[in-house]
Coordinates of C-alpha atoms in Angstrom, one line a residue:
X1 CA 117.4 117.9 113.1
X2 CA 118.8 114.7 114.2
X3 CA 118.4 111.9 111.7
X4 CA 117.2 108.5 112.7
X5 CA 118.7 105.7 110.6
X6 CA 116.4 102.7 110.2
X7 CA 117.4 99.3 108.8
X8 CA 114.7 97.0 107.6
X9 CA 115.9 93.4 107.2
X10 CA 114.0 90.8 105.3
X11 CA 115.2 87.4 103.9
X12 CA 113.6 87.5 100.4
X13 CA 112.4 90.3 98.4
X14 CA 110.1 88.5 96.1
X15 CA 106.3 89.3 95.5
X16 CA 105.2 87.5 98.9
X17 CA 103.0 89.0 101.5
X18 CA 105.6 90.2 104.0
X19 CA 107.7 91.6 101.2
X20 CA 104.9 93.5 99.5
X21 CA 103.7 94.9 102.7
X22 CA 107.1 96.3 103.5
X23 CA 107.6 97.7 100.0
X24 CA 104.2 99.4 100.0
X25 CA 104.8 101.1 103.3
X26 CA 108.3 102.5 102.2
X27 CA 106.9 103.7 98.8
X28 CA 104.9 106.1 100.9
X29 CA 106.1 109.8 101.7
X30 CA 108.2 109.4 104.8
X31 CA 108.4 111.7 107.9
X32 CA 111.5 114.1 107.9
X33 CA 114.4 112.9 110.0
X34 CA 113.9 109.2 109.2
X35 CA 116.4 107.5 106.8
X36 CA 115.5 104.0 105.6
X37 CA 117.8 101.2 104.3
X38 CA 116.5 97.7 103.3
X39 CA 118.7 94.7 103.5
X40 CA 117.8 91.4 101.8
X41 CA 119.3 88.2 100.9
X42 CA 117.4 86.5 98.3
X43 CA 115.2 87.4 95.3
X44 CA 114.0 85.8 92.1
X45 CA 113.4 89.1 90.3
X46 CA 114.3 92.7 90.7
X47 CA 110.7 93.9 90.7
X48 CA 110.5 95.0 94.4
X49 CA 114.1 96.1 94.7
X50 CA 113.6 98.5 91.9
X51 CA 110.4 99.8 93.3
X52 CA 112.3 100.5 96.6
X53 CA 115.3 102.4 94.7
X54 CA 112.8 104.3 92.6
X55 CA 111.2 105.5 95.7
X56 CA 114.5 106.8 97.2
X57 CA 115.1 104.0 99.8
X58 CA 118.6 102.6 100.0
X59 CA 118.9 98.8 99.2
X60 CA 121.6 96.5 100.3
X61 CA 121.5 93.4 98.1
X62 CA 123.3 90.4 99.4
X63 CA 122.3 88.0 96.7
X64 CA 125.7 87.7 95.1
X65 CA 127.2 86.4 98.4
X66 CA 127.7 82.6 98.5
X67 CA 124.9 81.1 100.7
X68 CA 127.1 79.8 103.4
X69 CA 128.4 83.5 103.8
X70 CA 125.1 85.4 103.7
X71 CA 124.4 85.6 107.4
X72 CA 128.0 86.7 108.2
X73 CA 127.7 89.3 105.5
X74 CA 124.1 90.4 106.8
X75 CA 125.6 90.9 110.2
X76 CA 128.6 93.0 108.8
X77 CA 126.3 95.0 106.6
X78 CA 124.1 96.0 109.5
X79 CA 127.1 96.9 111.7
X80 CA 128.3 99.2 108.9
X81 CA 125.1 100.8 108.7
X82 CA 125.1 101.6 112.4
X83 CA 121.2 102.1 112.5
X84 CA 119.3 103.5 115.3
X85 CA 116.5 101.0 114.7
X86 CA 116.5 97.6 113.1
X87 CA 113.2 96.0 112.2
X88 CA 113.8 92.4 111.1
X89 CA 110.7 90.8 109.0
X90 CA 111.9 87.1 108.7
X91 CA 112.7 84.5 111.4
X92 CA 116.1 83.4 110.4
X93 CA 117.9 86.7 109.9
X94 CA 116.3 87.7 113.2
X95 CA 117.8 84.6 114.9
X96 CA 121.3 85.4 113.4
X97 CA 121.3 89.1 114.2
X98 CA 119.8 89.3 117.7
X99 CA 123.0 88.3 119.8
X100 CA 125.2 90.4 117.7
X101 CA 122.9 93.5 117.8
X102 CA 122.9 93.1 121.5
X103 CA 126.6 93.6 121.6
X104 CA 126.8 96.6 119.4
X105 CA 127.7 100.0 120.9
X106 CA 125.7 102.1 120.7
X107 CA 123.0 99.4 120.8
X108 CA 120.3 99.8 118.1
X109 CA 116.6 99.2 119.1
X110 CA 115.6 95.9 117.8
X111 CA 112.1 95.2 116.4
X112 CA 110.7 92.0 114.9
X113 CA 107.7 92.1 112.6
X114 CA 105.9 88.8 112.7
X115 CA 103.8 88.1 109.5
X116 CA 102.7 84.4 110.1
X117 CA 101.1 82.4 112.7
X118 CA 103.6 79.6 112.1
X119 CA 106.9 79.3 110.4
X120 CA 109.0 76.3 109.8
X121 CA 110.0 74.0 112.8
X122 CA 113.6 74.9 112.9
X123 CA 112.9 78.7 112.6
X124 CA 110.4 78.4 115.4
X125 CA 112.9 76.6 117.5
X126 CA 115.8 79.0 117.0
X127 CA 113.8 82.0 117.4
X128 CA 112.4 81.4 120.9
X129 CA 115.7 81.6 122.9
X130 CA 116.9 84.7 121.1
X131 CA 113.5 86.6 121.1
X132 CA 114.2 88.1 124.6
X133 CA 116.6 90.4 122.9
X134 CA 113.8 92.2 121.1
X135 CA 112.8 95.6 122.2
X136 CA 109.4 95.1 120.6
X137 CA 107.6 92.7 118.6
X138 CA 104.9 93.9 115.9
X139 CA 102.3 91.3 114.9
X140 CA 100.5 91.9 111.7
X141 CA 97.1 90.6 113.1
X142 CA 95.6 89.8 116.5
X143 CA 95.8 86.0 115.7
X144 CA 99.5 86.4 115.0
X145 CA 100.0 88.2 118.2
X146 CA 98.6 85.1 120.1
X147 CA 100.1 82.5 117.9
X148 CA 103.1 80.3 118.4
X149 CA 105.2 82.7 116.3
X150 CA 105.0 85.3 119.1
X151 CA 105.8 83.2 122.1
X152 CA 108.5 84.4 124.2
X153 CA 108.2 88.1 123.2
X154 CA 108.5 90.5 126.1
X155 CA 106.5 93.3 124.5
X156 CA 104.0 93.0 121.6
X157 CA 102.0 95.5 119.7
X158 CA 99.6 94.7 116.9
X159 CA 99.3 96.6 113.6
X160 CA 97.2 95.5 110.5
X161 CA 99.2 96.7 107.5
X162 CA 97.9 98.1 104.3
X163 CA 98.4 98.7 100.6
X164 CA 97.9 101.5 97.9
X165 CA 94.2 101.8 97.7
X166 CA 94.4 104.5 95.0
X167 CA 96.3 102.1 92.7
X168 CA 93.9 99.2 93.2
X169 CA 90.9 101.4 92.4
X170 CA 92.7 102.6 89.3
X171 CA 93.1 99.0 88.0
X172 CA 89.6 98.1 89.1
X173 CA 88.4 101.0 86.8
X174 CA 90.5 99.5 83.9
X175 CA 89.6 95.8 84.5
X176 CA 88.7 95.5 80.8
X177 CA 92.3 96.4 79.8
X178 CA 93.7 93.7 82.2
X179 CA 91.2 91.0 81.1
X180 CA 92.2 91.7 77.4
X181 CA 95.8 91.3 78.5
X182 CA 95.2 87.9 79.8
X183 CA 92.8 86.7 77.1
X184 CA 89.9 86.5 79.5
X185 CA 86.5 86.2 77.6
X186 CA 84.1 89.1 78.3
X187 CA 81.3 86.9 79.6
X188 CA 83.4 84.9 82.0
X189 CA 82.9 85.2 85.9
X190 CA 86.5 85.5 86.9
X191 CA 87.8 84.0 90.1
X192 CA 91.3 84.8 90.9
X193 CA 93.7 82.8 93.1
X194 CA 97.0 84.6 93.6
X195 CA 99.5 82.6 95.8
X196 CA 102.8 81.0 95.7
X197 CA 102.4 77.1 95.1
X198 CA 103.3 75.9 98.7
X199 CA 101.4 73.5 100.8
X200 CA 99.8 76.0 103.2
X201 CA 98.0 77.7 100.2
X202 CA 96.2 74.4 99.4
X203 CA 95.9 74.6 95.7
X204 CA 94.6 71.0 95.4
X205 CA 91.6 72.0 97.6
X206 CA 91.1 74.9 95.2
X207 CA 91.0 72.5 92.2
X208 CA 88.6 70.1 93.9
X209 CA 86.3 73.1 94.7
X210 CA 86.6 74.3 91.1
X211 CA 85.4 71.0 89.6
X212 CA 82.3 71.2 91.9
X213 CA 81.7 74.8 90.9
X214 CA 82.0 74.2 87.1
X215 CA 79.5 71.4 87.3
X216 CA 76.9 74.1 88.2
X217 CA 78.5 77.2 86.8
X218 CA 80.2 76.6 83.6
X219 CA 80.8 80.4 83.1
X220 CA 83.3 80.5 86.0
X221 CA 86.8 80.9 84.9
X222 CA 89.5 80.2 87.5
X223 CA 92.7 82.0 87.0
X224 CA 95.7 81.2 88.9
X225 CA 98.8 83.3 89.4
X226 CA 101.9 82.2 91.2
X227 CA 104.7 79.6 91.1
X228 CA 106.5 77.2 93.4
X229 CA 107.5 73.7 94.1
X230 CA 104.0 72.3 93.9
X231 CA 103.4 73.6 90.3
X232 CA 104.0 70.2 88.6
X233 CA 101.5 68.5 91.0
X234 CA 98.8 71.3 90.4
X235 CA 99.1 71.1 86.7
X236 CA 98.8 67.4 86.9
X237 CA 95.6 67.6 88.8
X238 CA 94.1 70.1 86.7
X239 CA 94.8 67.7 83.7
X240 CA 93.6 64.7 85.4
X241 CA 90.2 66.3 86.3
X242 CA 89.7 67.7 82.7
X243 CA 89.8 71.4 83.9
X244 CA 92.4 73.0 81.5
X245 CA 89.9 75.2 79.7
X246 CA 88.4 76.7 82.8
X247 CA 91.4 76.6 85.3
X248 CA 94.2 78.7 83.8
X249 CA 97.6 78.4 85.3
X250 CA 99.5 81.7 84.6
X251 CA 102.7 81.1 86.5
X252 CA 104.5 84.2 88.1
X253 CA 102.6 87.3 87.1
X254 CA 104.5 90.7 87.6
X255 CA 102.1 93.3 89.4
X256 CA 99.6 90.6 90.1
X257 CA 97.6 93.1 91.9
X258 CA 96.2 94.0 88.6
X259 CA 94.7 90.7 88.2
X260 CA 93.2 90.8 91.6
X261 CA 91.5 94.1 90.8
X262 CA 90.2 92.9 87.4
X263 CA 88.7 89.7 88.9
X264 CA 84.9 89.2 90.0
X265 CA 86.0 87.6 93.2
X266 CA 89.3 86.7 94.9
X267 CA 89.7 83.2 96.2
X268 CA 92.0 82.0 99.2
X269 CA 91.6 78.5 100.5
X270 CA 94.9 78.4 102.8
X271 CA 95.3 76.2 105.8
X272 CA 97.1 79.1 107.8
X273 CA 97.7 82.8 107.0
X274 CA 99.1 85.9 108.6
X275 CA 97.4 89.0 107.1
X276 CA 97.2 88.2 103.4
X277 CA 98.2 91.1 101.0
X278 CA 95.8 89.7 98.3
X279 CA 92.8 90.1 100.5
X280 CA 93.6 93.7 101.0
X281 CA 94.2 94.3 97.4
X282 CA 90.8 92.7 96.8
X283 CA 89.0 94.8 99.2
X284 CA 90.7 98.1 98.0
X285 CA 89.5 97.3 94.5
X286 CA 85.9 96.5 95.6
X287 CA 86.4 92.8 94.9
X288 CA 84.6 90.3 97.0
X289 CA 86.7 87.6 98.8
X290 CA 85.7 84.0 99.3
X291 CA 88.4 82.6 101.9
X292 CA 88.8 79.9 104.5
X293 CA 88.5 81.6 108.0
X294 CA 92.2 81.4 109.0
X295 CA 94.8 83.7 110.5
X296 CA 94.0 87.3 110.1
X297 CA 91.6 87.0 107.3
X298 CA 88.4 87.3 109.6
X299 CA 89.8 90.8 110.5
X300 CA 89.3 91.9 107.0
X301 CA 86.6 89.8 105.6
X302 CA 83.2 89.9 107.3
X303 CA 81.0 87.0 106.3
X304 CA 78.1 88.0 104.0
X305 CA 79.3 91.7 103.9
X306 CA 82.3 92.0 101.9
X307 CA 83.0 88.3 101.5
X308 CA 82.3 84.7 102.4
X309 CA 84.2 82.8 105.0
X310 CA 84.3 79.0 105.0
X311 CA 85.8 76.3 107.3
X312 CA 89.3 75.3 106.3
X313 CA 90.1 72.1 104.7
X314 CA 86.7 71.4 103.1
X315 CA 86.4 71.7 99.3
X316 CA 82.6 71.1 99.6
X317 CA 82.3 74.1 101.9
X318 CA 84.6 76.2 99.8
X319 CA 82.7 75.5 96.6
X320 CA 79.4 76.4 98.2
X321 CA 80.9 79.7 99.3
X322 CA 82.1 80.4 95.7
X323 CA 78.8 79.5 94.3
X324 CA 77.0 81.9 96.7
X325 CA 79.4 84.8 95.8
X326 CA 78.6 84.3 92.1
X327 CA 74.9 84.8 92.7
X328 CA 74.0 88.2 91.3
X329 CA 72.1 89.5 94.2
X330 CA 74.8 88.3 96.6
X331 CA 77.7 89.7 94.4
X332 CA 76.3 93.1 94.4
X333 CA 76.1 93.3 98.2
X334 CA 79.7 91.8 98.7
X335 CA 81.2 94.1 96.2
X336 CA 79.6 97.1 97.9
X337 CA 80.9 96.2 101.2
X338 CA 84.3 95.7 99.9
X339 CA 84.4 99.1 98.4
X340 CA 83.1 100.7 101.6
X341 CA 85.9 99.0 103.5
X342 CA 88.7 100.2 101.4
X343 CA 89.9 102.7 103.8
X344 CA 90.6 100.0 106.4
X345 CA 93.5 98.7 104.2
X346 CA 95.0 102.1 103.4
X347 CA 98.9 101.8 103.6
X348 CA 99.2 105.6 104.4
X349 CA 98.0 105.0 108.0
X350 CA 100.4 102.0 108.5
X351 CA 103.4 104.2 107.1
X352 CA 102.4 107.1 109.7
X353 CA 102.1 104.4 112.5
X354 CA 105.7 102.9 111.9
X355 CA 107.1 106.5 111.5
X356 CA 105.6 107.4 114.8
X357 CA 106.9 104.2 116.5
X358 CA 110.3 104.7 115.4
X359 CA 110.4 108.3 116.3
X360 CA 109.1 107.8 119.7
X361 CA 111.2 104.8 120.6
X362 CA 114.5 106.4 119.5
X363 CA 113.5 109.6 121.4
X364 CA 112.8 107.6 124.5
X365 CA 116.2 105.8 124.0
X366 CA 118.2 109.0 123.7
X367 CA 116.7 110.5 126.8
X368 CA 117.1 107.4 128.8

């Protein structure tokens, strides 16, 4: 049997959305004849790297390389691997690799998986002229497929990714254990917010909404997991509003999917999104979602069925959505809807889809 060598390239390997989706997919049993390698350039922890290696995936770690040399090392590493398929999950490595991959002989198939509707201005600017080198773009939601991030692509396919539903259901069944670990009172209505502290996640809107919710539901407990450049500002705003007892800032939480599964509701108030992993984790665990209607969220969250959607940028609307989700009769309906939709976010179907895509594309290229 001919082995197909696949190289998955991603800039960082921390617990962000694109990274977790990639790792979740590669943890699954893979089709015979496909050999995977992941190349990454940055990571604050070894959590995801270790997960990949324990699943039998080869990992090329470029963190020890000086920053100014990383892209040259990336190109050299990919050349040494001599893959049949390269799938790039971040815009800056994609921009660096495309011209060089086009000159390789034999030339690998080149795929870009786009995870967000919008990247930084420089990344967007540099990507557009090189995107024509891609054989295929994969968008993680229909919204991403029609967004600015996908402009210039010659060929696009859309695939909503997934996560390990069984693992989330396990943690949902052991929610009491997780709550004890984080010192959460038994009588609290737990509202989890798991997100890196970056402007797009809009933590300040969450805190504004939390103050409105707590004025009417003092049993609410907001539990925030994540870290980032806005942490000092977020901490200051929590203190200024006198919310430190009911808005807890946990910082970076390893395996934060456990916290999602143990919550009564997941909150997301972003200004923009691709296809958020935390929303998939909540639905898999049967946890209702209250979110702004941005990006791919409406593909997963059906208003008043498995969650509540609110207009972006409005703390008043978000607070009302949270208060509605906390009503017992509403919460029961939303939780049942989330449990019923768990199969829609199962990673096994996504893993099979990519395996089939890689096998089909390489077979066609070899025939051609």
